[in-house]
Short mmCIF file of C-alpha atoms in Angstrom, two decimals:
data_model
loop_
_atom_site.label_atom_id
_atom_site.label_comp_id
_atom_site.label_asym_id
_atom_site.label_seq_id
_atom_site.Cartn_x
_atom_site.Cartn_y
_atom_site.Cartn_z
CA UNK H 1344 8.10 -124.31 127.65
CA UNK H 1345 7.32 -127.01 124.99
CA UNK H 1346 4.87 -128.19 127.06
CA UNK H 1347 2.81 -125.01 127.09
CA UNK H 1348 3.36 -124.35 123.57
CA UNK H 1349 2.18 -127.68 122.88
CA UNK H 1350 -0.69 -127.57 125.19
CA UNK H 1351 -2.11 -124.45 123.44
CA UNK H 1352 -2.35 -126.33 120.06
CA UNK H 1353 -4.75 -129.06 121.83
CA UNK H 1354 -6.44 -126.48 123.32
CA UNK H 1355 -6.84 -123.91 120.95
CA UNK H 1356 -5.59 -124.39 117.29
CA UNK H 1357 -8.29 -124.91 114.53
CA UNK H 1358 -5.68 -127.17 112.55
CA UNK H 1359 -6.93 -130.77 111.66
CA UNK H 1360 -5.34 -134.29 110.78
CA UNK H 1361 -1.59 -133.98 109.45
CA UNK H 1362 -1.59 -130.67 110.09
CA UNK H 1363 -2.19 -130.61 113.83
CA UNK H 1364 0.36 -133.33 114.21
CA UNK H 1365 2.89 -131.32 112.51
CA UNK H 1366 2.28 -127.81 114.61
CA UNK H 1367 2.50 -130.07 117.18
CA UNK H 1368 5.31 -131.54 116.64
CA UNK H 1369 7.02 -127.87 115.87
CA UNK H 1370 5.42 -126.56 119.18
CA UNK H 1371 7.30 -129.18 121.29
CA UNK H 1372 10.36 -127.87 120.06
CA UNK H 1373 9.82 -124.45 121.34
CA UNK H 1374 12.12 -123.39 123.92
CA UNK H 1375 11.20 -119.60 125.29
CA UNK H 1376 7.87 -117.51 125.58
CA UNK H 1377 8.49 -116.30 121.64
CA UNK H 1378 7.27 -120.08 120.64
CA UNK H 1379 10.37 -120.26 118.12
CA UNK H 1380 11.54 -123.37 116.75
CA UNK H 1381 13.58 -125.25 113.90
CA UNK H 1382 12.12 -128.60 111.62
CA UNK H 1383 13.38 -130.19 108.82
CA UNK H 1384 10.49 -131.70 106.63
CA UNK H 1385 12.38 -135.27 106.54
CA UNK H 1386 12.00 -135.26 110.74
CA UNK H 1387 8.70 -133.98 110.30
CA UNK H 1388 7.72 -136.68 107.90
CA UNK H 1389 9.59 -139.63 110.17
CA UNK H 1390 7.67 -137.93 113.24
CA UNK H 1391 4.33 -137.87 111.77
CA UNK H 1392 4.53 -141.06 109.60
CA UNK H 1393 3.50 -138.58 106.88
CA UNK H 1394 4.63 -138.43 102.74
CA UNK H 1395 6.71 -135.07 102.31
CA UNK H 1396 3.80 -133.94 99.88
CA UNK H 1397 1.57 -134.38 102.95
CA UNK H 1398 3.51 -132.56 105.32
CA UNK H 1399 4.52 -130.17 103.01
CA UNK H 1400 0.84 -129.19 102.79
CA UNK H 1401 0.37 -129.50 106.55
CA UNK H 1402 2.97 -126.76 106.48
CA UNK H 1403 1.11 -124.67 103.52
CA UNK H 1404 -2.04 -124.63 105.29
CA UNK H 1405 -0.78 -123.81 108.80
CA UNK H 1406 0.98 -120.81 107.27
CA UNK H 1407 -2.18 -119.65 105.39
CA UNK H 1408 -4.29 -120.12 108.45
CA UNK H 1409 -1.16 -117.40 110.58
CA UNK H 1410 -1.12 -120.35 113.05
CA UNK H 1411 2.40 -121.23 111.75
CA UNK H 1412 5.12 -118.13 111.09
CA UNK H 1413 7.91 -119.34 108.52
CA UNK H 1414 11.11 -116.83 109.65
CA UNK H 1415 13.19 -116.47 106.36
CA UNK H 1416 16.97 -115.03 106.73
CA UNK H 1417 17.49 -117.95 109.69
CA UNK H 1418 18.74 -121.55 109.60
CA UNK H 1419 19.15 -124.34 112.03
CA UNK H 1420 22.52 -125.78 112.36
CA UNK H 1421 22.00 -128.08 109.86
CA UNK H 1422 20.07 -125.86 107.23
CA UNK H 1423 16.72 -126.33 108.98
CA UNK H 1424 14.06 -123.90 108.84
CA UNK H 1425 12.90 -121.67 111.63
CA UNK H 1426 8.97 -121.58 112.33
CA UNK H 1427 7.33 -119.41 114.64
CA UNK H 1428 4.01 -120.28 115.91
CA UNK H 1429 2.98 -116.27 116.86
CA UNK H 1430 -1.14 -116.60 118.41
CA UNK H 1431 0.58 -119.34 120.83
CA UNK H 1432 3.11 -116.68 121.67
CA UNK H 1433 0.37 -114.17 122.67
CA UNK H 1434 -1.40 -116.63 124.44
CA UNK H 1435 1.47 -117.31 126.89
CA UNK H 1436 2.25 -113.89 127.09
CA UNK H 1437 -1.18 -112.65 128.28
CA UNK H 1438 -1.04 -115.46 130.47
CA UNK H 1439 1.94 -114.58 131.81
CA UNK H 1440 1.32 -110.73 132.52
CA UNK H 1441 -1.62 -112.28 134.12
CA UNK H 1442 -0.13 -114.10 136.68
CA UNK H 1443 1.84 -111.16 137.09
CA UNK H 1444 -0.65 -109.59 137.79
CA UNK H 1445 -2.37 -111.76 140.06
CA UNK H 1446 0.71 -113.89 141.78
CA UNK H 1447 -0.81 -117.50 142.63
CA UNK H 1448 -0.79 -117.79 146.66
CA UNK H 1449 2.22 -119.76 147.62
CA UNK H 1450 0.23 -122.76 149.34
CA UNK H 1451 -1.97 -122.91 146.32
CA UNK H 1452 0.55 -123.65 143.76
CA UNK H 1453 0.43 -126.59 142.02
CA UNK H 1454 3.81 -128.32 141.59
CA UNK H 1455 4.87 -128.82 137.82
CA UNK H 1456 5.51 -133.21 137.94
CA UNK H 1457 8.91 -133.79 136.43
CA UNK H 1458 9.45 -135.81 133.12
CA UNK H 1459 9.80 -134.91 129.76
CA UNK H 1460 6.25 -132.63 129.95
CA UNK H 1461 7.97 -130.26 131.86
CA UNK H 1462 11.58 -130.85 131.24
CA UNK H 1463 13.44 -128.69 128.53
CA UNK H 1464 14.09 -130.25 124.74
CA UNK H 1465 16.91 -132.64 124.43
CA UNK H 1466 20.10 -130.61 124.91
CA UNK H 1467 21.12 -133.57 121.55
CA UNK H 1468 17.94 -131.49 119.92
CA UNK H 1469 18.79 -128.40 120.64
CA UNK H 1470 21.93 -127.81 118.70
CA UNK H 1471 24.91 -125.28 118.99
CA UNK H 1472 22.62 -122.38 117.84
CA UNK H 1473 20.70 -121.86 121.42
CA UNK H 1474 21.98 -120.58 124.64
CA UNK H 1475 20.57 -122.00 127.84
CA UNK H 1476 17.87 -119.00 127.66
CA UNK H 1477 16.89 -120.18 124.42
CA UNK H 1478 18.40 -116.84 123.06
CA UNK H 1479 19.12 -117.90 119.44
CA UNK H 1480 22.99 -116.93 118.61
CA UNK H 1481 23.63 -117.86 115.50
CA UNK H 1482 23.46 -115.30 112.89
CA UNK H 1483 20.77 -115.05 110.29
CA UNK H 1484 21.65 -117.62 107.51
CA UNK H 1485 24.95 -118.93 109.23
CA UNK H 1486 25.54 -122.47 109.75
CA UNK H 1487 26.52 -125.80 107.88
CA UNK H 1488 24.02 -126.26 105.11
CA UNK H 1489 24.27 -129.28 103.22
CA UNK H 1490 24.95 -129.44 99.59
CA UNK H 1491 21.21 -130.80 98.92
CA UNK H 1492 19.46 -128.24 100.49
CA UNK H 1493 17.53 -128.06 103.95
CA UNK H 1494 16.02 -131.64 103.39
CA UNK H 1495 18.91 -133.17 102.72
CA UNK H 1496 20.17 -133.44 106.72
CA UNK H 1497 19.04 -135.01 109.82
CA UNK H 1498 18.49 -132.75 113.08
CA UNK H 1499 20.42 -134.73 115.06
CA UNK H 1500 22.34 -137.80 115.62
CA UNK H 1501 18.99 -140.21 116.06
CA UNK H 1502 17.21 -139.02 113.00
CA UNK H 1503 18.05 -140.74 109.56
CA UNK H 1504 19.39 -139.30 106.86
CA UNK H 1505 17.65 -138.74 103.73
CA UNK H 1506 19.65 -141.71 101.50
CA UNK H 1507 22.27 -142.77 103.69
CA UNK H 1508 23.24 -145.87 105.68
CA UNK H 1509 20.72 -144.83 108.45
CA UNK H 1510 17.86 -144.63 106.33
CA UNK H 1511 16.74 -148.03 106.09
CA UNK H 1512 13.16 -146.78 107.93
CA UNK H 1513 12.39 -144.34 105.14
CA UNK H 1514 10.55 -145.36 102.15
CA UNK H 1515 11.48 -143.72 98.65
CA UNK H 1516 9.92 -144.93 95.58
CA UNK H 1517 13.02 -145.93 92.89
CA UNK H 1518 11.90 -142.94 90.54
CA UNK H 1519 12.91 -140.37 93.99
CA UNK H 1520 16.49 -142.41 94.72
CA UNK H 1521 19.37 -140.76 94.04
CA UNK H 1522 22.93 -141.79 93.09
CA UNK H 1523 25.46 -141.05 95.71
CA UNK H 1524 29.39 -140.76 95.92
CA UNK H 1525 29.41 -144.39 97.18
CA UNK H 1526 27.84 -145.74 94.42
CA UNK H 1527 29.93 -143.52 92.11
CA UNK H 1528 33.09 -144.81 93.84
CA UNK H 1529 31.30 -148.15 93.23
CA UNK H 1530 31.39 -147.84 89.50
CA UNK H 1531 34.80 -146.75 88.99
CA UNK H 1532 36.36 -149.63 91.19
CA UNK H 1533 33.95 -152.46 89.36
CA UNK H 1534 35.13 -150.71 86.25
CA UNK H 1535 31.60 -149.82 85.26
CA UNK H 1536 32.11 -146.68 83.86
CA UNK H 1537 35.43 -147.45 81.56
CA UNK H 1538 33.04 -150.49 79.90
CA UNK H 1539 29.52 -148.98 79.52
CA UNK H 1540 30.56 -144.86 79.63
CA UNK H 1541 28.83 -142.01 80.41
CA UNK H 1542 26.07 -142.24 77.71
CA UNK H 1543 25.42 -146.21 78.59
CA UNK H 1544 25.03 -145.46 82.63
CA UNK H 1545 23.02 -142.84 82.16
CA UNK H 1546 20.93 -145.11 79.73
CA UNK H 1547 21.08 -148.10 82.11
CA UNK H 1548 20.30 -146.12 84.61
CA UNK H 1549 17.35 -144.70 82.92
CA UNK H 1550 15.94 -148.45 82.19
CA UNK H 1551 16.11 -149.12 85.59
CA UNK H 1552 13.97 -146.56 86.59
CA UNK H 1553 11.22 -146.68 84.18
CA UNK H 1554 11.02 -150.39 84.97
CA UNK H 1555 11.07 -149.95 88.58
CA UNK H 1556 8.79 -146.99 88.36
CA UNK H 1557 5.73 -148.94 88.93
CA UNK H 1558 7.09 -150.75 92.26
CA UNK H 1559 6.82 -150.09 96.10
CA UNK H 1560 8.54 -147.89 97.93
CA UNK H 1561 11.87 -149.19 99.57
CA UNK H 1562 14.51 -148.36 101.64
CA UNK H 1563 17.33 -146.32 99.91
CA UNK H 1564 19.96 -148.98 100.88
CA UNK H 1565 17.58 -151.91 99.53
CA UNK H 1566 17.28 -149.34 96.19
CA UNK H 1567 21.24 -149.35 96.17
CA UNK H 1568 21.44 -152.86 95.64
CA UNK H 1569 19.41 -153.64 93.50
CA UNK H 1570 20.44 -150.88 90.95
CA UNK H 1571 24.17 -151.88 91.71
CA UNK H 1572 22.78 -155.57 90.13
CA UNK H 1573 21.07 -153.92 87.44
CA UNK H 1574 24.39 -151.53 86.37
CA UNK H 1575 26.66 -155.30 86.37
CA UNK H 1576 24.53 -156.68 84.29
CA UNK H 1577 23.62 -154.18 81.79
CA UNK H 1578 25.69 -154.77 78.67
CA UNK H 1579 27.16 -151.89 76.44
CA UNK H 1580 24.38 -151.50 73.10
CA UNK H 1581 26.55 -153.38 70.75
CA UNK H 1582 27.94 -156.23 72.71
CA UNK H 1583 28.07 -159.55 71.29
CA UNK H 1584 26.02 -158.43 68.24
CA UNK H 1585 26.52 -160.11 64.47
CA UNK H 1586 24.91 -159.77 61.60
CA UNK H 1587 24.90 -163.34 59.83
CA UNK H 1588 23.56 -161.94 57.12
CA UNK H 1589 27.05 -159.81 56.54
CA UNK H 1590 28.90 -161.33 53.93
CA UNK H 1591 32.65 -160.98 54.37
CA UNK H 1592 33.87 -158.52 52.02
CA UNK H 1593 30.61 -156.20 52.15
CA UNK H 1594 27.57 -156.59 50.62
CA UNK H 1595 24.47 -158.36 51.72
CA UNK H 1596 23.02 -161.50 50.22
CA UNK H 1597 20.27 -161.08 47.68
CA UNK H 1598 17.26 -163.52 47.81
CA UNK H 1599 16.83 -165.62 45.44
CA UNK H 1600 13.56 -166.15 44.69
CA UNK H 1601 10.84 -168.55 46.70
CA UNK H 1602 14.56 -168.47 49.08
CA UNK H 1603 13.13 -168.68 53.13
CA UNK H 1604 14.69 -166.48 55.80
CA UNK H 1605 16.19 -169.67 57.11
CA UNK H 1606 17.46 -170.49 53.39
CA UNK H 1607 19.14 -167.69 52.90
CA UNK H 1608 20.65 -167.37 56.42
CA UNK H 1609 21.96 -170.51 55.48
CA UNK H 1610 23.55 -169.54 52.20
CA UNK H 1611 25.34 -166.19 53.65
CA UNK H 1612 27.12 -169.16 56.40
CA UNK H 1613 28.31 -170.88 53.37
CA UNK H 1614 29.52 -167.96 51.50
CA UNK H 1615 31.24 -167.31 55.16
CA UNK H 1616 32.93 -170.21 54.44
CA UNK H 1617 34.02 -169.89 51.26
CA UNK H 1618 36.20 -167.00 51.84
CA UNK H 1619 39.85 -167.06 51.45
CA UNK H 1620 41.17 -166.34 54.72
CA UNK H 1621 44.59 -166.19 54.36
CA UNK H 1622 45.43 -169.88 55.90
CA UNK H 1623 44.57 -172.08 52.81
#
């Protein structure tokens, strides 16, 4: 059924660029007459080598043009969304009272080749939430939905996940990388947090991405590394600072006049000096 779903958008959608690619990657998913499928935008954006801004507009404009149906109140197993694409749906309905209608002679028919035209989607695609009818049994809204929302998960097992281990292929600029329980397990054991505190991460972690604002997108694991480099060598704001122009005691040095910066630098050493310290 993907494979007539898929065939009417070559045939017979007006959609252009990114967003014929992504109706037709939705249509292949289609399992039943009705033309009903599930997508996450990070499979669509692996799928179609697309940006999510792209493919978010693929999605925008399909929607305005009623070639693509977005069914609210239903979920994919893994918090995807559920897309419908309805003129498709008429098309192979009509066609289908049709032959009905007029029954194709038996010595006629032309034998569907096997493959994966004609074949089914992946059962691994599918998920728990279809029956072999492509009746869709899980409840409106039901299912596992991950903590960051529906773009947060992969569909299944072979697609990557959004800024885990797997993600290597997917390219996020630094600004768009995102800290996660690894790298916060990471700063306990390293003892990061106890020297530099909540207020000096956050402000390290700041630096780092205004100063790698400006640089190519990388994978999230590459992005891990390199911020876990940045964080060890980030000091805390007053580390290692003194004042030589303190005096012990209080007070600070008053120039004498024509005196240089270097001169009286000099002269607040040697009233360092001369301190009683105890040891005399």
């Amino acid at each position: 059924m993907s494979h007539d779903a898929r065939a009417w958008v070559w045939d017979h959608s007006r959609s252009k660029g990114t967003a014929r690619m992504v109706l037709t990657l939705i249509a292949d998913r289609c399992l039943d007459l009705r033309c009903v499928a599930y997508a996450s935008v990070p499979t669509l954006m692996k799928r179609a080598n697309a940006s999510r801004t792209a493919v978010r507009d693929a999605i925008d404009k399909l929607i305005a043009s009623g070639e693509l149906v977005q069914l609210d109140g239903r979920k994919g197993p893994r918090g995807e969304t559920y897309y419908q694409l309805p003129a498709a749906a008429r098309f192979l309905a009509e066609r289908a009272t049709d032959e009905d209608r007029n029954p194709t002679p038996q010595g006629d028919r032309i034998p569907t080749p096997p493959g994966p035209e004609s074949d089914p989607a992946d059962p691994l695609e599918r998920g728990p939430d279809t029956s072999p009818r492509g009746r869709i049994s899980t409840p409106g809204g039901s299912g596992f939905r991950p903590g960051g929302g529906t773009d947060s998960g992969p569909q299944n097992s072979r697609e990557p996940k959004v800024n885990g281990k797997s993600s290597s292929s997917l390219l996020t600029p630094a600004t768009e990388w995102q800290v996660d329980d690894e790298a916060h397990a990471w700063l306990g054991q390293q003892g990061h947090l106890a020297r530099l505190g909540e207020h000096g991460l956050r402000a390290a972690d700041e630096k780092w991405r205004a100063y790698r604002a400006t640089w190519p997108p990388r994978p999230a694991a590459a992005w891990a590394a390199d911020w876990r480099a940045w964080i060890t060598n980030e000091r805390p704001a007053d580390h290692g600072r003194r004042h030589l122009r303190g005096i012990p005691g209080g007070g600070t040095p008053t120039r004498a006049p024509g005196m240089t910066r270097s001169e009286e630098h000099m002269a607040a050493l040697l009233a360092a000096l001369d301190e009683p310290n105890g040891t005399e």
